[in-house]
Amino acid sequence: MKKVTIRDIKVFLTAPDGQNLVVVRVDTSEPDLFGYGCATFAYRAFAVKMIIERYFKPLLVGRDASRIEDIWKLLMVNGYWRNGPIENNAISGIDMALWDIKAKLAGMPLYDLLGGKCRDRVNVYLHCNAGSKEQVIDLATRAYESGCKYIRVAYTAYDRPSADSSYICLKNEEKYYDPRLHMKHIVDLLSALREKFGDKIELMTDTHERIEPTNAVKLAKALEPLDLYFMEDPLSPEMAPWLARIRNLCTTPIALGEVFSHPHEWLPLIENNLIDFIRCHISAIGGLTPARKIAAIAEAHGVRTAWHGPLDTTPIAMAVQTHLDFATPNFGIQEYYGYGPQMAEIFPGSPVYRDGALWLNEVPGHGVSFNEEAAARFPAHEKPTKWTEMRLPDGTLHTP
Ligand code: GCO
Ligand code: MG
């Protein structure tokens, strides 16, 4: 087979929905053969771009584009210190693009390159976040009527004060959060959803690493009678040892992983059956190459996948993980936040939400391209990240 080499690597930043997104394009020695990857770390987008342009591009131009595993390891150890989110995102953008190129060369959709479909559809969970219980129930009703049976609820995006969620309040521009009120409100809200829908829907909640460990254990126990599909991020990665307490005390399924970047964060949790779902932000761990390995390790331990799918990830990454979802025997559920109207123009071929599932563009590769002119209409911003400054009522800075 003719050797195809990396000819050029370009990085694009765009923010159509307000979040900075990072897209990587790898051009090859073959005319019209190129691939796209996602390197989105919304809060360090310019740093990711600089790493690719200043350190990775000079290292890679001229190398064999078919050697994905070799290039992934080369980039992972190139700076000696490793496994951090900024560099992992930079690696991911190149990794996903090389997988896109390989599948295009093979003339098949990416899922076929990964072993072929294990299922006919990739079910998603939708976010139903609003300011009041009635509004949350209304959103959940609409999501259910759209065919979605998996629903994650919260008051607002647990980020803004609202009528029924006094656990977030604003004081002179600063956000204060009360874990005890969060615990009380979320049990009440989930109970109302369970009462309304019975077992017709699967319910989730995202604790977003915000509740102190012993209270997270208490909340998991309090939620047990509601038979959740999972409780997400009950603990921060630093507090993972407390997971054993949750496991010993109750059967509420646990999903964890969107903040992970180091293998030693997920390996012990999977190997010791401390979680039920692994849900990394796949560009934060280095792309498809590590994600497919995590899925295989998880399969051996009875853990399912539920990859992170927020607004701060591109439709390229959503497509890549949906291809992986199709080809993963132990797939659980795919998070899907949805995108604004302009995304379809910027990312032609994006996965489409329909009837409770995500549907892929079945062309060779991951199926998503990138309209550079349209993206340029939404320049990335340099505003400081504010939402992560979350304080407790006494003013102590808290995990976001
Ligand atoms: C989720 C996440 C997001 C994150 C966001 C951070 O489950 O989708 O918790 O809401 O807060 O991705 O940028
Ligand atoms: Mg989350």
GROMACS .gro file of C-alpha atoms and ligand atoms in nm:
model
  414
    1MET     CA    1   0.000   0.000   0.000
    2LYS     CA    2   0.136   0.345  -0.093
    3LYS     CA    3   0.280   0.528   0.209
    4VAL     CA    4   0.073   0.832   0.311
    5THR     CA    5   0.256   1.094   0.516
    6ILE     CA    6   0.149   1.392   0.727
    7ARG     CA    7   0.196   1.704   0.516
    8ASP     CA    8   0.044   1.975   0.736
    9ILE     CA    9  -0.145   2.026   1.063
   10LYS     CA   10  -0.379   2.323   1.119
   11VAL     CA   11  -0.569   2.427   1.434
   12PHE     CA   12  -0.895   2.625   1.429
   13LEU     CA   13  -1.064   2.792   1.724
   14THR     CA   14  -1.431   2.886   1.708
   15ALA     CA   15  -1.706   2.964   1.959
   16PRO     CA   16  -2.048   2.948   1.787
   17ASP     CA   17  -2.232   2.852   2.106
   18GLY     CA   18  -2.017   3.073   2.328
   19GLN     CA   19  -1.779   2.793   2.436
   20ASN     CA   20  -1.433   2.788   2.275
   21LEU     CA   21  -1.396   2.478   2.054
   22VAL     CA   22  -1.070   2.345   1.911
   23VAL     CA   23  -1.063   2.167   1.574
   24VAL     CA   24  -0.751   2.005   1.425
   25ARG     CA   25  -0.708   1.930   1.055
   26VAL     CA   26  -0.433   1.691   0.940
   27ASP     CA   27  -0.345   1.712   0.569
   28THR     CA   28  -0.161   1.425   0.401
   29SER     CA   29   0.068   1.367   0.104
   30GLU     CA   30  -0.237   1.244  -0.089
   31PRO     CA   31  -0.429   1.531  -0.254
   32ASP     CA   32  -0.776   1.571  -0.093
   33LEU     CA   33  -0.700   1.317   0.181
   34PHE     CA   34  -0.725   1.483   0.523
   35GLY     CA   35  -0.885   1.424   0.861
   36TYR     CA   36  -1.044   1.629   1.140
   37GLY     CA   37  -1.009   1.584   1.515
   38CYS     CA   38  -1.142   1.751   1.830
   39ALA     CA   39  -0.899   1.900   2.085
   40THR     CA   40  -1.156   2.093   2.287
   41PHE     CA   41  -1.047   2.205   2.630
   42ALA     CA   42  -1.275   2.510   2.633
   43TYR     CA   43  -1.087   2.691   2.912
   44ARG     CA   44  -0.734   2.640   2.773
   45ALA     CA   45  -0.810   2.652   2.397
   46PHE     CA   46  -0.524   2.888   2.308
   47ALA     CA   47  -0.275   2.676   2.504
   48VAL     CA   48  -0.387   2.361   2.319
   49LYS     CA   49  -0.351   2.542   1.984
   50MET     CA   50   0.000   2.657   2.074
   51ILE     CA   51   0.116   2.307   2.176
   52ILE     CA   52   0.001   2.160   1.845
   53GLU     CA   53   0.148   2.438   1.630
   54ARG     CA   54   0.476   2.488   1.818
   55TYR     CA   55   0.561   2.140   1.944
   56PHE     CA   56   0.362   1.865   1.766
   57LYS     CA   57   0.349   1.990   1.405
   58PRO     CA   58   0.731   2.018   1.363
   59LEU     CA   59   0.762   1.670   1.515
   60LEU     CA   60   0.503   1.505   1.288
   61VAL     CA   61   0.524   1.656   0.939
   62GLY     CA   62   0.669   1.393   0.705
   63ARG     CA   63   0.582   1.095   0.930
   64ASP     CA   64   0.371   0.795   0.823
   65ALA     CA   65   0.005   0.888   0.887
   66SER     CA   66  -0.093   0.520   0.920
   67ARG     CA   67   0.104   0.472   1.244
   68ILE     CA   68  -0.164   0.593   1.487
   69GLU     CA   69  -0.053   0.400   1.796
   70ASP     CA   70   0.314   0.490   1.738
   71ILE     CA   71   0.233   0.860   1.691
   72TRP     CA   72   0.003   0.861   1.996
   73LYS     CA   73   0.283   0.725   2.218
   74LEU     CA   74   0.540   0.956   2.056
   75LEU     CA   75   0.327   1.260   2.146
   76MET     CA   76   0.238   1.128   2.492
   77VAL     CA   77   0.604   1.100   2.601
   78ASN     CA   78   0.747   1.380   2.387
   79GLY     CA   79   0.743   1.637   2.667
   80TYR     CA   80   0.861   1.384   2.925
   81TRP     CA   81   0.599   1.498   3.178
   82ARG     CA   82   0.261   1.365   3.068
   83ASN     CA   83  -0.106   1.282   3.130
   84GLY     CA   84  -0.223   1.640   3.171
   85PRO     CA   85  -0.549   1.773   3.012
   86ILE     CA   86  -0.394   2.044   2.794
   87GLU     CA   87  -0.148   1.816   2.615
   88ASN     CA   88  -0.394   1.525   2.609
   89ASN     CA   89  -0.642   1.746   2.422
   90ALA     CA   90  -0.368   1.843   2.175
   91ILE     CA   91  -0.289   1.475   2.120
   92SER     CA   92  -0.660   1.398   2.078
   93GLY     CA   93  -0.703   1.644   1.791
   94ILE     CA   94  -0.428   1.469   1.594
   95ASP     CA   95  -0.535   1.119   1.702
   96MET     CA   96  -0.897   1.156   1.592
   97ALA     CA   97  -0.785   1.310   1.259
   98LEU     CA   98  -0.554   1.012   1.191
   99TRP     CA   99  -0.839   0.767   1.264
  100ASP     CA  100  -1.060   0.971   1.026
  101ILE     CA  101  -0.791   0.941   0.755
  102LYS     CA  102  -0.746   0.568   0.813
  103ALA     CA  103  -1.119   0.499   0.786
  104LYS     CA  104  -1.141   0.714   0.470
  105LEU     CA  105  -0.851   0.518   0.318
  106ALA     CA  106  -1.023   0.191   0.415
  107GLY     CA  107  -1.346   0.319   0.257
  108MET     CA  108  -1.556   0.248   0.568
  109PRO     CA  109  -1.733   0.430   0.852
  110LEU     CA  110  -1.510   0.447   1.162
  111TYR     CA  111  -1.729   0.200   1.358
  112ASP     CA  112  -1.648  -0.069   1.100
  113LEU     CA  113  -1.276  -0.009   1.149
  114LEU     CA  114  -1.337  -0.056   1.524
  115GLY     CA  115  -1.500  -0.396   1.483
  116GLY     CA  116  -1.844  -0.318   1.343
  117LYS     CA  117  -2.180  -0.243   1.499
  118CYS     CA  118  -2.287  -0.420   1.821
  119ARG     CA  119  -2.632  -0.254   1.813
  120ASP     CA  120  -2.875  -0.078   1.583
  121ARG     CA  121  -2.890   0.249   1.774
  122VAL     CA  122  -2.693   0.457   2.022
  123ASN     CA  123  -2.934   0.577   2.291
  124VAL     CA  124  -2.865   0.915   2.445
  125TYR     CA  125  -2.959   1.090   2.763
  126LEU     CA  126  -3.081   1.447   2.741
  127HIS     CA  127  -3.042   1.729   2.994
  128CYS     CA  128  -3.363   1.865   3.148
  129ASN     CA  129  -3.241   2.160   3.354
  130ALA     CA  130  -3.473   2.447   3.448
  131GLY     CA  131  -3.542   2.695   3.727
  132SER     CA  132  -3.851   2.530   3.874
  133LYS     CA  133  -3.983   2.179   3.930
  134GLU     CA  134  -4.270   2.240   3.688
  135GLN     CA  135  -4.033   2.356   3.415
  136VAL     CA  136  -3.806   2.052   3.470
  137ILE     CA  137  -4.107   1.820   3.447
  138ASP     CA  138  -4.222   2.000   3.131
  139LEU     CA  139  -3.877   1.957   2.969
  140ALA     CA  140  -3.870   1.592   3.074
  141THR     CA  141  -4.215   1.539   2.924
  142ARG     CA  142  -4.099   1.688   2.594
  143ALA     CA  143  -3.782   1.479   2.597
  144TYR     CA  144  -3.989   1.165   2.664
  145GLU     CA  145  -4.231   1.254   2.386
  146SER     CA  146  -3.933   1.298   2.151
  147GLY     CA  147  -3.852   0.932   2.214
  148CYS     CA  148  -3.583   0.976   2.481
  149LYS     CA  149  -3.615   0.742   2.779
  150TYR     CA  150  -3.297   0.857   2.961
  151ILE     CA  151  -3.329   1.190   3.134
  152ARG     CA  152  -3.083   1.381   3.351
  153VAL     CA  153  -3.235   1.651   3.564
  154ALA     CA  154  -3.108   1.950   3.762
  155TYR     CA  155  -3.228   2.292   3.861
  156THR     CA  156  -3.090   2.526   3.593
  157ALA     CA  157  -2.738   2.406   3.501
  158TYR     CA  158  -2.660   2.404   3.876
  159ASP     CA  159  -2.494   2.727   3.790
  160ARG     CA  160  -2.751   2.997   3.815
  161PRO     CA  161  -2.992   3.085   4.094
  162SER     CA  162  -3.356   3.009   4.021
  163ALA     CA  163  -3.700   2.994   4.174
  164ASP     CA  164  -3.683   2.648   4.326
  165SER     CA  165  -3.310   2.601   4.360
  166SER     CA  166  -3.192   2.821   4.639
  167TYR     CA  167  -2.872   2.620   4.661
  168ILE     CA  168  -2.711   2.859   4.416
  169CYS     CA  169  -2.717   3.231   4.487
  170LEU     CA  170  -2.534   3.534   4.355
  171LYS     CA  171  -2.376   3.797   4.579
  172ASN     CA  172  -2.207   4.087   4.404
  173GLU     CA  173  -2.131   3.882   4.092
  174GLU     CA  174  -1.994   3.590   4.295
  175LYS     CA  175  -2.165   3.249   4.304
  176TYR     CA  176  -2.236   3.081   4.635
  177TYR     CA  177  -2.345   2.721   4.658
  178ASP     CA  178  -2.498   2.531   4.948
  179PRO     CA  179  -2.435   2.152   4.935
  180ARG     CA  180  -2.699   2.073   5.196
  181LEU     CA  181  -2.969   2.259   5.001
  182HIS     CA  182  -2.851   2.084   4.681
  183MET     CA  183  -2.900   1.746   4.852
  184LYS     CA  184  -3.247   1.839   4.974
  185HIS     CA  185  -3.367   1.990   4.646
  186ILE     CA  186  -3.235   1.715   4.421
  187VAL     CA  187  -3.399   1.431   4.617
  188ASP     CA  188  -3.728   1.623   4.607
  189LEU     CA  189  -3.695   1.693   4.233
  190LEU     CA  190  -3.605   1.335   4.140
  191SER     CA  191  -3.889   1.204   4.358
  192ALA     CA  192  -4.133   1.427   4.167
  193LEU     CA  193  -4.002   1.295   3.833
  194ARG     CA  194  -4.028   0.933   3.949
  195GLU     CA  195  -4.383   0.997   4.074
  196LYS     CA  196  -4.480   1.158   3.741
  197PHE     CA  197  -4.321   0.903   3.505
  198GLY     CA  198  -4.297   0.587   3.715
  199ASP     CA  199  -4.056   0.338   3.552
  200LYS     CA  200  -4.122   0.467   3.200
  201ILE     CA  201  -3.800   0.669   3.214
  202GLU     CA  202  -3.445   0.620   3.339
  203LEU     CA  203  -3.337   0.905   3.569
  204MET     CA  204  -2.995   1.050   3.636
  205THR     CA  205  -2.850   1.338   3.830
  206ASP     CA  206  -2.509   1.506   3.810
  207THR     CA  207  -2.371   1.592   4.153
  208HIS     CA  208  -2.078   1.752   3.970
  209GLU     CA  209  -1.822   1.672   4.245
  210ARG     CA  210  -1.975   1.944   4.461
  211ILE     CA  211  -2.091   1.764   4.774
  212GLU     CA  212  -1.853   1.678   5.058
  213PRO     CA  213  -1.762   1.308   5.054
  214THR     CA  214  -1.962   1.190   5.353
  215ASN     CA  215  -2.267   1.382   5.230
  216ALA     CA  216  -2.217   1.235   4.883
  217VAL     CA  217  -2.237   0.892   5.046
  218LYS     CA  218  -2.550   1.003   5.231
  219LEU     CA  219  -2.706   1.139   4.907
  220ALA     CA  220  -2.632   0.817   4.718
  221LYS     CA  221  -2.810   0.627   4.995
  222ALA     CA  222  -3.104   0.871   4.993
  223LEU     CA  223  -3.141   0.826   4.616
  224GLU     CA  224  -3.136   0.444   4.635
  225PRO     CA  225  -3.519   0.407   4.657
  226LEU     CA  226  -3.554   0.614   4.336
  227ASP     CA  227  -3.366   0.347   4.138
  228LEU     CA  228  -3.157   0.591   3.929
  229TYR     CA  229  -2.985   0.484   3.608
  230PHE     CA  230  -2.681   0.655   3.760
  231MET     CA  231  -2.560   0.927   3.994
  232GLU     CA  232  -2.289   1.122   3.815
  233ASP     CA  233  -1.972   1.260   3.975
  234PRO     CA  234  -2.070   1.210   4.339
  235LEU     CA  235  -1.703   1.269   4.420
  236SER     CA  236  -1.411   1.460   4.274
  237PRO     CA  237  -1.120   1.254   4.138
  238GLU     CA  238  -0.921   1.349   4.447
  239MET     CA  239  -1.187   1.196   4.674
  240ALA     CA  240  -1.225   0.870   4.478
  241PRO     CA  241  -1.122   0.655   4.780
  242TRP     CA  242  -1.462   0.741   4.934
  243LEU     CA  243  -1.631   0.545   4.653
  244ALA     CA  244  -1.583   0.225   4.851
  245ARG     CA  245  -1.809   0.374   5.120
  246ILE     CA  246  -2.085   0.432   4.863
  247ARG     CA  247  -2.043   0.079   4.726
  248ASN     CA  248  -2.065  -0.073   5.075
  249LEU     CA  249  -2.370   0.130   5.168
  250CYS     CA  250  -2.603   0.132   4.869
  251THR     CA  251  -2.679   0.015   4.515
  252THR     CA  252  -2.717   0.357   4.348
  253PRO     CA  253  -2.518   0.316   4.023
  254ILE     CA  254  -2.220   0.552   3.994
  255ALA     CA  255  -2.086   0.727   3.682
  256LEU     CA  256  -1.752   0.908   3.696
  257GLY     CA  257  -1.480   1.031   3.466
  258GLU     CA  258  -1.536   1.360   3.282
  259VAL     CA  259  -1.261   1.532   3.486
  260PHE     CA  260  -1.007   1.248   3.443
  261SER     CA  261  -0.687   1.283   3.242
  262HIS     CA  262  -0.453   1.025   3.403
  263PRO     CA  263  -0.487   0.644   3.367
  264HIS     CA  264  -0.441   0.603   3.743
  265GLU     CA  265  -0.769   0.794   3.791
  266TRP     CA  266  -0.983   0.542   3.600
  267LEU     CA  267  -0.792   0.212   3.624
  268PRO     CA  268  -0.841   0.146   3.999
  269LEU     CA  269  -1.208   0.246   3.981
  270ILE     CA  270  -1.273   0.001   3.696
  271GLU     CA  271  -1.054  -0.282   3.829
  272ASN     CA  272  -1.213  -0.262   4.175
  273ASN     CA  273  -1.570  -0.230   4.043
  274LEU     CA  274  -1.610   0.104   4.222
  275ILE     CA  275  -1.806   0.257   3.935
  276ASP     CA  276  -2.079   0.133   3.699
  277PHE     CA  277  -2.014   0.376   3.411
  278ILE     CA  278  -1.692   0.533   3.287
  279ARG     CA  279  -1.755   0.873   3.130
  280CYS     CA  280  -1.431   1.045   3.031
  281HIS     CA  281  -1.419   1.358   2.816
  282ILE     CA  282  -1.242   1.164   2.540
  283SER     CA  283  -1.028   1.452   2.417
  284ALA     CA  284  -0.905   1.510   2.776
  285ILE     CA  285  -0.760   1.156   2.787
  286GLY     CA  286  -0.591   1.181   2.444
  287GLY     CA  287  -0.861   1.082   2.194
  288LEU     CA  288  -1.001   0.763   2.043
  289THR     CA  289  -0.685   0.556   2.090
  290PRO     CA  290  -0.706   0.553   2.474
  291ALA     CA  291  -1.089   0.559   2.481
  292ARG     CA  292  -1.118   0.229   2.293
  293LYS     CA  293  -0.870   0.071   2.538
  294ILE     CA  294  -1.066   0.199   2.839
  295ALA     CA  295  -1.383   0.051   2.688
  296ALA     CA  296  -1.211  -0.289   2.656
  297ILE     CA  297  -1.076  -0.282   3.014
  298ALA     CA  298  -1.420  -0.175   3.136
  299GLU     CA  299  -1.582  -0.463   2.949
  300ALA     CA  300  -1.366  -0.713   3.136
  301HIS     CA  301  -1.489  -0.565   3.467
  302GLY     CA  302  -1.858  -0.527   3.391
  303VAL     CA  303  -1.835  -0.147   3.362
  304ARG     CA  304  -2.026   0.029   3.084
  305THR     CA  305  -1.935   0.343   2.886
  306ALA     CA  306  -2.121   0.675   2.908
  307TRP     CA  307  -1.878   0.918   2.743
  308HIS     CA  308  -1.905   1.289   2.828
  309GLY     CA  309  -2.106   1.486   2.571
  310PRO     CA  310  -2.139   1.849   2.686
  311LEU     CA  311  -2.163   2.176   2.493
  312ASP     CA  312  -1.782   2.210   2.517
  313THR     CA  313  -1.706   1.931   2.276
  314THR     CA  314  -1.738   1.945   1.898
  315PRO     CA  315  -1.969   1.737   1.678
  316ILE     CA  316  -1.643   1.573   1.557
  317ALA     CA  317  -1.583   1.427   1.904
  318MET     CA  318  -1.955   1.344   1.937
  319ALA     CA  319  -1.930   1.150   1.610
  320VAL     CA  320  -1.606   0.974   1.709
  321GLN     CA  321  -1.751   0.857   2.040
  322THR     CA  322  -2.079   0.758   1.875
  323HIS     CA  323  -1.880   0.539   1.632
  324LEU     CA  324  -1.707   0.390   1.937
  325ASP     CA  325  -2.045   0.348   2.111
  326PHE     CA  326  -2.172   0.145   1.815
  327ALA     CA  327  -1.864  -0.081   1.825
  328THR     CA  328  -1.849  -0.127   2.204
  329PRO     CA  329  -2.022  -0.436   2.351
  330ASN     CA  330  -2.039  -0.273   2.696
  331PHE     CA  331  -2.181   0.060   2.578
  332GLY     CA  332  -2.419   0.208   2.835
  333ILE     CA  333  -2.553   0.547   2.724
  334GLN     CA  334  -2.426   0.853   2.536
  335GLU     CA  335  -2.460   1.199   2.686
  336TYR     CA  336  -2.594   1.446   2.431
  337TYR     CA  337  -2.633   1.810   2.525
  338GLY     CA  338  -2.733   1.931   2.177
  339TYR     CA  339  -2.597   2.227   1.979
  340GLY     CA  340  -2.709   2.567   1.853
  341PRO     CA  341  -2.850   2.619   1.500
  342GLN     CA  342  -2.523   2.736   1.342
  343MET     CA  343  -2.336   2.416   1.429
  344ALA     CA  344  -2.483   2.219   1.139
  345GLU     CA  345  -2.337   2.478   0.897
  346ILE     CA  346  -1.994   2.477   1.066
  347PHE     CA  347  -1.982   2.096   1.110
  348PRO     CA  348  -2.151   1.938   0.806
  349GLY     CA  349  -2.226   1.568   0.863
  350SER     CA  350  -2.273   1.609   1.241
  351PRO     CA  351  -2.456   1.325   1.420
  352VAL     CA  352  -2.831   1.390   1.432
  353TYR     CA  353  -3.057   1.342   1.736
  354ARG     CA  354  -3.378   1.156   1.652
  355ASP     CA  355  -3.615   0.936   1.854
  356GLY     CA  356  -3.394   0.917   2.162
  357ALA     CA  357  -3.076   0.824   1.974
  358LEU     CA  358  -2.783   0.975   1.782
  359TRP     CA  359  -2.759   0.884   1.412
  360LEU     CA  360  -2.435   0.898   1.215
  361ASN     CA  361  -2.348   1.007   0.864
  362GLU     CA  362  -2.250   0.662   0.731
  363VAL     CA  363  -1.974   0.777   0.494
  364PRO     CA  364  -1.609   0.662   0.523
  365GLY     CA  365  -1.436   0.820   0.821
  366HIS     CA  366  -1.614   0.973   1.121
  367GLY     CA  367  -1.838   1.156   0.878
  368VAL     CA  368  -1.801   1.514   1.005
  369SER     CA  369  -1.626   1.793   0.812
  370PHE     CA  370  -1.556   2.152   0.906
  371ASN     CA  371  -1.655   2.474   0.730
  372GLU     CA  372  -1.358   2.700   0.805
  373GLU     CA  373  -1.524   3.015   0.661
  374ALA     CA  374  -1.841   2.967   0.866
  375ALA     CA  375  -1.637   2.895   1.179
  376ALA     CA  376  -1.441   3.218   1.131
  377ARG     CA  377  -1.767   3.412   1.187
  378PHE     CA  378  -1.754   3.299   1.553
  379PRO     CA  379  -1.405   3.382   1.682
  380ALA     CA  380  -1.286   3.227   2.007
  381HIS     CA  381  -1.302   3.461   2.307
  382GLU     CA  382  -1.036   3.535   2.568
  383LYS     CA  383  -1.272   3.595   2.860
  384PRO     CA  384  -1.146   3.452   3.191
  385THR     CA  385  -1.332   3.140   3.305
  386LYS     CA  386  -1.561   3.254   3.585
  387TRP     CA  387  -1.811   2.972   3.645
  388THR     CA  388  -1.551   2.756   3.820
  389GLU     CA  389  -1.523   3.011   4.102
  390MET     CA  390  -1.787   2.841   4.316
  391ARG     CA  391  -1.789   2.933   4.685
  392LEU     CA  392  -1.958   2.782   4.993
  393PRO     CA  393  -2.188   3.006   5.196
  394ASP     CA  394  -1.899   3.114   5.419
  395GLY     CA  395  -1.694   3.214   5.114
  396THR     CA  396  -1.465   2.910   5.100
  397LEU     CA  397  -1.372   2.823   4.741
  398HIS     CA  398  -1.528   2.490   4.640
  399THR     CA  399  -1.478   2.234   4.359
  400PRO     CA  400  -1.677   2.357   4.054
  401GCO     C1  401  -2.172   1.724   3.197
  401GCO     C2  402  -2.071   1.814   3.257
  401GCO     C3  403  -2.073   1.953   3.206
  401GCO     C4  404  -1.949   2.025   3.255
  401GCO     C5  405  -1.888   2.101   3.142
  401GCO     C6  406  -1.761   2.173   3.188
  401GCO     O1  407  -2.207   1.625   3.264
  401GCO     O2  408  -2.210   1.749   3.082
  401GCO     O3  409  -2.079   1.808   3.397
  401GCO     O4  410  -2.189   2.016   3.240
  401GCO     O5  411  -1.979   2.109   3.364
  401GCO     O6  412  -1.857   2.012   3.039
  401GCO     O7  413  -1.712   2.252   3.086
  402MG      MG  414  -2.113   1.604   3.449
   0.00000   0.00000   0.00000
